[in-house]
């Protein structure tokens, strides 16, 4: 792999999250400088910052896009105990010429009493639903019943997980075979408090979310969690970032027709990697769930892949080389395009193949 | 099965290497990486605020490899449609022909791509061998001939050297002369070797007999003719006789006085040590293998190949050098271990294109099924899905990927459903292209979603007509209602409709939502009025209220629209119709707020007056008999 391009993000503090939109043509970045920036990719592949604004009064931890069926909508969450929903307003013509757009706040969600650690939209087939989790151990699910009026959100569910929450992930499957389901991870450090990953499932009858499973084997703090996109499988795959990278297989067990409780799962561990040497902070699947990426205390990003026999291996490592770039200009929309190491790595691409 | 273990490649990112974490975000064809710190507390700390776009190495080549992808897509689709009921002899020749097509595409790309030639050379080399051994499945006799062709094809430098030598003033005295002759012999190109030797022969008239003898030996070497009447056994006998003759020349020291000819004689007799002395000319162990087979075991059977392959590789590579991935792949091929070949290629080559297409072809030849069924077609699908998924992230090649998914019976559809939704809908034209693909495959959810996205986008940009037409295509009644409302609001505000064409030609789509129906009918009313078809217009207007098609909120507007009709010289509305209108007005006013503006009150009064007058006119008109 090679670095095709480096973009000067110009945040005044650490970047905490970068999120691509659904089509991969826009991205949002958020930072400890309390702002969010939105970038648009031009046809030539260059990134332009089209909006930059202060969103919170504390570090912004995560930023995420809603599905484009709902328009251009972002959600952010922060140390300032709030989450917010933003919508892009189509600007005046001279703004368009300058390549700028405006985002306005549609709502602030202030129910949490502690830092809001993650914010995620539920799968689109459930409507426009936003989920937050906080250090106070509560998961909140909000819904905007009228997608044309994003200032109205109602708190539909408030779920107490008892342990401080750090991350949530929805099962993206829209198959009728699986009721809506999400996983919550806790970064509580006390190993005696039991499993740090909980799976909740929606019950049609009670119209509530009930806990379906706790992964008791995960006892260390969990920092990130990610369901893999479901591509025709009957079981679910969940990746967890804890003191190592773990990939679990959750096989739904046959429900008796009289059973009204949540689905029971058979939990199997598919893979476990401790290459990062200590804490793993992020895990995320690519679109086709053929690759998992993880980021850890060793300062590396590792890529994991399963072959057709379902054996997982590390297939690539991205690592800081100790010489970070420094911004040479102070312009806010400056953008560096460097295809620096591509020539060098074209040699690497010949990857040990000497034909003669 | 031992796995070829390849350490994961490390890619350097221009970022801090200590004390910081690397954050990442997956994108459609890349991964974004940035410096960050993952700690729960409100951390402060600036650093390099750069975001790096990291791509797979193959992506450098994608503009150039586009030709490869495009042309092979064509071949792939053709292969999928080969009829099952053809006799196997015909099928085999078709498969071989398809294999050759793939290879010619590779070669065509090689010509264009100087930089990537070495990878493509390796791919072609492997593919060629697989074609010979697996697809063409040459039996003993032909096998060697095919292998000889294989080696010759991949050792083009001989011809270059030969050209150089021949173009020189005195070819036989050129420093490379001997090498060229030996190289020809090593490749079994004896005719050309003879022609070259003539040059030296003419310079040494004294040794004329020796050269004649060598020439005879060279010309008499038997080569198996697969199309001929000679059986393999007959050929074997003939060959042994010739071999003995060459050996006798060696024992007799017939060529002892001429080092060059003596050398050639040793080669002809298949002397291993002599062959190994010419490693540089052979340059690879597989050339050595084929040469050795040519001069020692020309009737080698496919099943015997791997013995010779292994020993040749060992002999050729000295103890210090480690076999490289390519060597292992070729060895696996000689061992007829197809799975190992595919597996090693997947790992060693950064290139799904190759393993996907080759495996697919081998699968069609039914060569993957004899092994564990679980891997047979699953392996093919796995590789095709990998390849096609990679294509999908490309801005124009994604369309090729669709065909590949179509031919993956187990997971192709679900992969396509997932990935096609992510294709950026940059233009309406592109959106329509994507839609067509979804509609052809009855992917109704994807159709709905794409139309909804386009409708939403149009609405945000106030392009109501486009938004409406997309909602209709999405069969989204709620959205259609919303947009119809906007149209109506627009009308109320500006007095005209936008996008008349669309509304006029709604057809049955009008029925998607009540509001949409109303919009369509209301516009029809205006058209009728414009065409001065007042009676029909009046009837329609009334029915909009009485049939409850019009929302109550719009009734005032409708009644106001009725005014000009009421104020015509002649009564348009009949007495009955006027009564109904009055009834509607009363219904409306009784539900109106008492704090309504005076404006409304004035309008109501105006209406009441107009209605009363019209009623009077109508009664008179209807009461008057036609005389």
Short mmCIF file of C-alpha atoms in Angstrom, two decimals, chain A residues 1-20 22-25 27 29 32-33 39 41 45 47 59 61 67-72 79 87-90 96 115 124 146-148 187 229-233 281-288 290-301 303 305-309 311 313-328 336 341-343 345-356, chain B residues 1 3-17 20-28 30-61 115-116 118-119 121-122 125-126 154 283-284 286 324-327 329 339 343 347-350 352 374-375 378-379 382-383 386 389 395 411 414-415 418-419 421-426 430 445 448-450 452-453 456-457 459-461 479 482 486:
data_model
loop_
_atom_site.label_atom_id
_atom_site.label_comp_id
_atom_site.label_asym_id
_atom_site.label_seq_id
_atom_site.Cartn_x
_atom_site.Cartn_y
_atom_site.Cartn_z
CA UNK A 1 0.00 0.00 0.00
CA UNK A 2 1.12 3.54 -0.46
CA UNK A 3 0.16 7.02 0.60
CA UNK A 4 -1.61 8.48 -2.39
CA UNK A 5 -2.37 11.82 -0.92
CA UNK A 6 -1.98 13.81 2.29
CA UNK A 7 -4.56 16.38 3.27
CA UNK A 8 -3.76 19.21 5.66
CA UNK A 9 -6.76 19.05 7.92
CA UNK A 10 -5.85 22.21 9.78
CA UNK A 11 -7.57 21.30 13.00
CA UNK A 12 -6.01 23.19 15.87
CA UNK A 13 -5.92 20.13 18.07
CA UNK A 14 -6.06 16.34 17.88
CA UNK A 15 -8.39 14.77 15.37
CA UNK A 16 -10.56 12.18 17.09
CA UNK A 17 -12.67 10.86 14.27
CA UNK A 18 -12.85 10.89 10.51
CA UNK A 19 -15.95 9.62 8.78
CA UNK A 20 -16.66 9.03 5.13
CA UNK A 22 -22.14 6.73 2.33
CA UNK A 23 -20.86 7.31 -1.19
CA UNK A 24 -17.28 8.09 -0.25
CA UNK A 25 -17.40 11.54 -1.81
CA UNK A 27 -15.88 13.24 4.74
CA UNK A 29 -13.53 15.29 10.71
CA UNK A 32 -10.48 18.43 20.39
CA UNK A 33 -10.56 21.94 18.97
CA UNK A 39 -14.66 17.95 3.08
CA UNK A 41 -13.89 15.24 -2.98
CA UNK A 45 -9.74 13.27 -6.34
CA UNK A 47 -10.30 17.21 -1.10
CA UNK A 59 -13.64 17.79 22.58
CA UNK A 61 -15.25 12.48 20.03
CA UNK A 67 -27.91 7.66 5.20
CA UNK A 68 -28.30 9.92 2.13
CA UNK A 69 -31.96 8.92 1.93
CA UNK A 70 -32.41 11.40 4.75
CA UNK A 71 -30.47 14.15 3.04
CA UNK A 72 -27.12 15.59 4.16
CA UNK A 79 -17.08 15.58 26.11
CA UNK A 87 -28.15 19.53 8.47
CA UNK A 88 -26.61 21.08 5.41
CA UNK A 89 -28.45 24.02 3.95
CA UNK A 90 -28.14 24.56 0.24
CA UNK A 96 -21.61 27.70 -4.14
CA UNK A 115 -19.36 12.68 28.32
CA UNK A 124 -31.89 3.07 7.49
CA UNK A 146 -40.76 13.39 10.45
CA UNK A 147 -37.65 13.24 8.33
CA UNK A 148 -38.47 16.60 6.86
CA UNK A 187 -14.42 0.59 28.97
CA UNK A 229 -21.89 -6.12 7.13
CA UNK A 230 -23.95 -9.24 6.66
CA UNK A 231 -23.52 -10.74 3.25
CA UNK A 232 -25.95 -13.61 3.11
CA UNK A 233 -24.70 -15.28 6.26
CA UNK A 281 -8.57 1.34 20.36
CA UNK A 282 -10.49 1.06 17.13
CA UNK A 283 -11.84 -1.66 14.89
CA UNK A 284 -13.76 -1.17 11.69
CA UNK A 285 -14.83 -3.25 8.70
CA UNK A 286 -14.54 -2.24 5.07
CA UNK A 287 -17.71 -2.16 3.01
CA UNK A 288 -17.70 -5.79 1.93
CA UNK A 290 -13.63 -8.74 3.69
CA UNK A 291 -11.10 -6.66 5.61
CA UNK A 292 -10.97 -5.57 9.23
CA UNK A 293 -8.74 -2.72 10.34
CA UNK A 294 -7.60 -2.14 13.90
CA UNK A 295 -5.59 0.57 15.59
CA UNK A 296 -3.59 0.04 18.76
CA UNK A 297 -1.16 1.32 21.32
CA UNK A 298 1.74 0.26 19.10
CA UNK A 299 0.84 3.22 16.92
CA UNK A 300 -0.03 0.98 13.98
CA UNK A 301 -3.08 0.23 11.93
CA UNK A 303 -5.41 -5.06 8.37
CA UNK A 305 -8.34 -10.82 6.28
CA UNK A 306 -9.89 -14.27 6.19
CA UNK A 307 -9.08 -16.66 3.36
CA UNK A 308 -11.71 -18.95 1.89
CA UNK A 309 -11.09 -21.41 4.69
CA UNK A 311 -8.41 -18.52 8.55
CA UNK A 313 -4.24 -13.37 8.98
CA UNK A 314 -2.66 -9.96 9.14
CA UNK A 315 -2.26 -8.77 5.57
CA UNK A 316 -0.86 -5.31 6.07
CA UNK A 317 0.47 -2.82 8.59
CA UNK A 318 0.35 0.97 8.45
CA UNK A 319 2.90 2.56 10.71
CA UNK A 320 4.13 6.04 11.50
CA UNK A 321 7.64 6.49 10.20
CA UNK A 322 8.59 9.08 12.76
CA UNK A 323 8.64 12.02 10.36
CA UNK A 324 5.24 13.65 10.46
CA UNK A 325 4.36 16.31 7.92
CA UNK A 326 4.19 19.90 9.03
CA UNK A 327 1.85 22.33 7.44
CA UNK A 328 3.76 24.88 5.45
CA UNK A 336 -1.37 18.98 0.06
CA UNK A 341 6.06 7.16 -1.95
CA UNK A 342 4.27 5.70 -4.91
CA UNK A 343 7.36 5.34 -7.05
CA UNK A 345 6.48 1.25 -3.52
CA UNK A 346 5.95 0.30 -7.13
CA UNK A 347 9.06 -1.71 -6.49
CA UNK A 348 7.47 -3.21 -3.42
CA UNK A 349 4.52 -4.18 -5.55
CA UNK A 350 6.73 -6.61 -7.38
CA UNK A 351 6.53 -8.23 -4.04
CA UNK A 352 9.21 -10.83 -4.10
CA UNK A 353 8.37 -11.99 -7.58
CA UNK A 354 11.42 -12.49 -9.66
CA UNK A 355 10.25 -14.20 -12.77
CA UNK A 356 13.60 -15.21 -14.10
CA UNK B 1 -1.16 -28.21 2.87
CA UNK B 3 0.97 -22.41 3.41
CA UNK B 4 3.40 -20.09 1.77
CA UNK B 5 3.97 -17.69 4.61
CA UNK B 6 4.41 -14.11 3.58
CA UNK B 7 4.99 -11.46 6.20
CA UNK B 8 2.49 -8.62 6.00
CA UNK B 9 3.89 -5.66 4.14
CA UNK B 10 4.52 -2.54 6.18
CA UNK B 11 3.51 0.79 4.72
CA UNK B 12 5.07 3.89 6.16
CA UNK B 13 2.87 6.83 6.97
CA UNK B 14 4.42 10.27 7.45
CA UNK B 15 3.27 10.47 11.04
CA UNK B 16 4.74 10.31 14.51
CA UNK B 17 5.99 6.89 15.45
CA UNK B 20 0.59 8.70 19.25
CA UNK B 21 -2.06 6.43 17.84
CA UNK B 22 -3.13 6.10 14.25
CA UNK B 23 -6.81 6.63 13.60
CA UNK B 24 -8.40 5.31 10.43
CA UNK B 25 -11.58 5.39 8.37
CA UNK B 26 -12.49 2.97 5.58
CA UNK B 27 -13.39 4.52 2.27
CA UNK B 28 -14.64 3.09 -0.98
CA UNK B 30 -8.89 3.49 0.25
CA UNK B 31 -8.33 3.93 3.95
CA UNK B 32 -7.76 7.32 5.58
CA UNK B 33 -5.17 7.44 8.34
CA UNK B 34 -4.44 10.23 10.82
CA UNK B 35 -2.57 10.92 14.03
CA UNK B 36 -4.69 10.87 17.14
CA UNK B 37 -4.73 9.79 20.77
CA UNK B 38 -7.30 7.40 22.13
CA UNK B 39 -7.88 8.31 25.73
CA UNK B 40 -11.17 8.95 27.41
CA UNK B 41 -10.35 12.19 29.14
CA UNK B 42 -10.42 15.56 27.43
CA UNK B 43 -6.96 15.30 26.01
CA UNK B 44 -5.11 18.20 24.61
CA UNK B 45 -2.15 17.96 22.37
CA UNK B 46 -1.62 19.16 18.89
CA UNK B 47 0.36 17.32 16.39
CA UNK B 48 0.49 16.80 12.71
CA UNK B 49 -3.04 17.49 11.61
CA UNK B 50 -2.78 15.63 8.34
CA UNK B 51 -5.07 13.00 6.92
CA UNK B 52 -3.39 10.47 4.66
CA UNK B 53 -5.18 8.63 1.91
CA UNK B 54 -3.74 5.12 1.65
CA UNK B 55 -4.45 2.93 -1.34
CA UNK B 56 -3.55 -0.55 -2.43
CA UNK B 57 -0.50 -0.77 -4.69
CA UNK B 58 -2.55 -2.19 -7.54
CA UNK B 59 -4.33 1.12 -7.72
CA UNK B 60 -1.32 2.81 -9.22
CA UNK B 61 -1.74 0.64 -12.21
CA UNK B 115 6.84 -0.82 -15.67
CA UNK B 116 4.66 -3.71 -14.76
CA UNK B 118 7.73 -8.30 -14.77
CA UNK B 119 4.52 -9.09 -12.93
CA UNK B 121 5.49 -11.87 -17.45
CA UNK B 122 5.27 -14.00 -14.35
CA UNK B 125 4.37 -17.77 -17.53
CA UNK B 126 2.25 -19.42 -14.87
CA UNK B 154 9.54 -17.03 -22.30
CA UNK B 283 18.87 -18.95 -16.55
CA UNK B 284 16.05 -20.84 -14.85
CA UNK B 286 12.50 -24.89 -15.44
CA UNK B 324 11.14 -17.87 -4.50
CA UNK B 325 7.36 -17.77 -4.57
CA UNK B 326 7.33 -18.15 -8.35
CA UNK B 327 9.43 -21.28 -8.13
CA UNK B 329 4.07 -21.98 -7.78
CA UNK B 339 -5.20 -25.86 -5.28
CA UNK B 343 -3.40 -20.60 -3.07
CA UNK B 347 -0.77 -14.97 -1.48
CA UNK B 348 2.30 -14.14 -3.50
CA UNK B 349 0.76 -12.07 -6.24
CA UNK B 350 -0.82 -8.81 -5.32
CA UNK B 352 -6.83 -10.91 -7.71
CA UNK B 374 -16.49 -27.69 -0.25
CA UNK B 375 -13.70 -25.77 -1.86
CA UNK B 378 -16.69 -21.91 -3.23
CA UNK B 379 -13.10 -21.18 -4.08
CA UNK B 382 -14.53 -16.46 -3.27
CA UNK B 383 -11.92 -15.28 -5.74
CA UNK B 386 -12.76 -10.55 -4.20
CA UNK B 389 -15.42 -6.14 -5.13
CA UNK B 395 -15.43 5.03 -10.95
CA UNK B 411 -23.31 -14.78 -2.80
CA UNK B 414 -26.17 -10.12 -1.98
CA UNK B 415 -22.72 -8.68 -2.70
CA UNK B 418 -24.72 -4.16 -0.97
CA UNK B 419 -22.12 -2.62 -3.22
CA UNK B 421 -25.93 1.12 -3.28
CA UNK B 422 -22.55 2.67 -2.62
CA UNK B 423 -21.92 3.74 -6.20
CA UNK B 424 -21.85 7.54 -6.07
CA UNK B 425 -24.75 9.00 -7.98
CA UNK B 426 -22.83 11.93 -9.40
CA UNK B 430 -25.19 7.64 -13.75
CA UNK B 445 -35.12 -2.26 -2.34
CA UNK B 448 -36.32 2.40 -4.00
CA UNK B 449 -33.32 3.60 -2.06
CA UNK B 450 -31.54 5.12 -5.03
CA UNK B 452 -35.22 8.20 -2.68
CA UNK B 453 -31.69 9.56 -2.48
CA UNK B 456 -34.12 14.02 -1.55
CA UNK B 457 -31.24 15.64 -3.33
CA UNK B 459 -35.85 18.50 -3.12
CA UNK B 460 -32.99 20.08 -1.19
CA UNK B 461 -32.04 21.95 -4.33
CA UNK B 479 -42.60 11.73 -0.31
CA UNK B 482 -44.81 16.08 0.46
CA UNK B 486 -44.72 22.04 -2.12
#
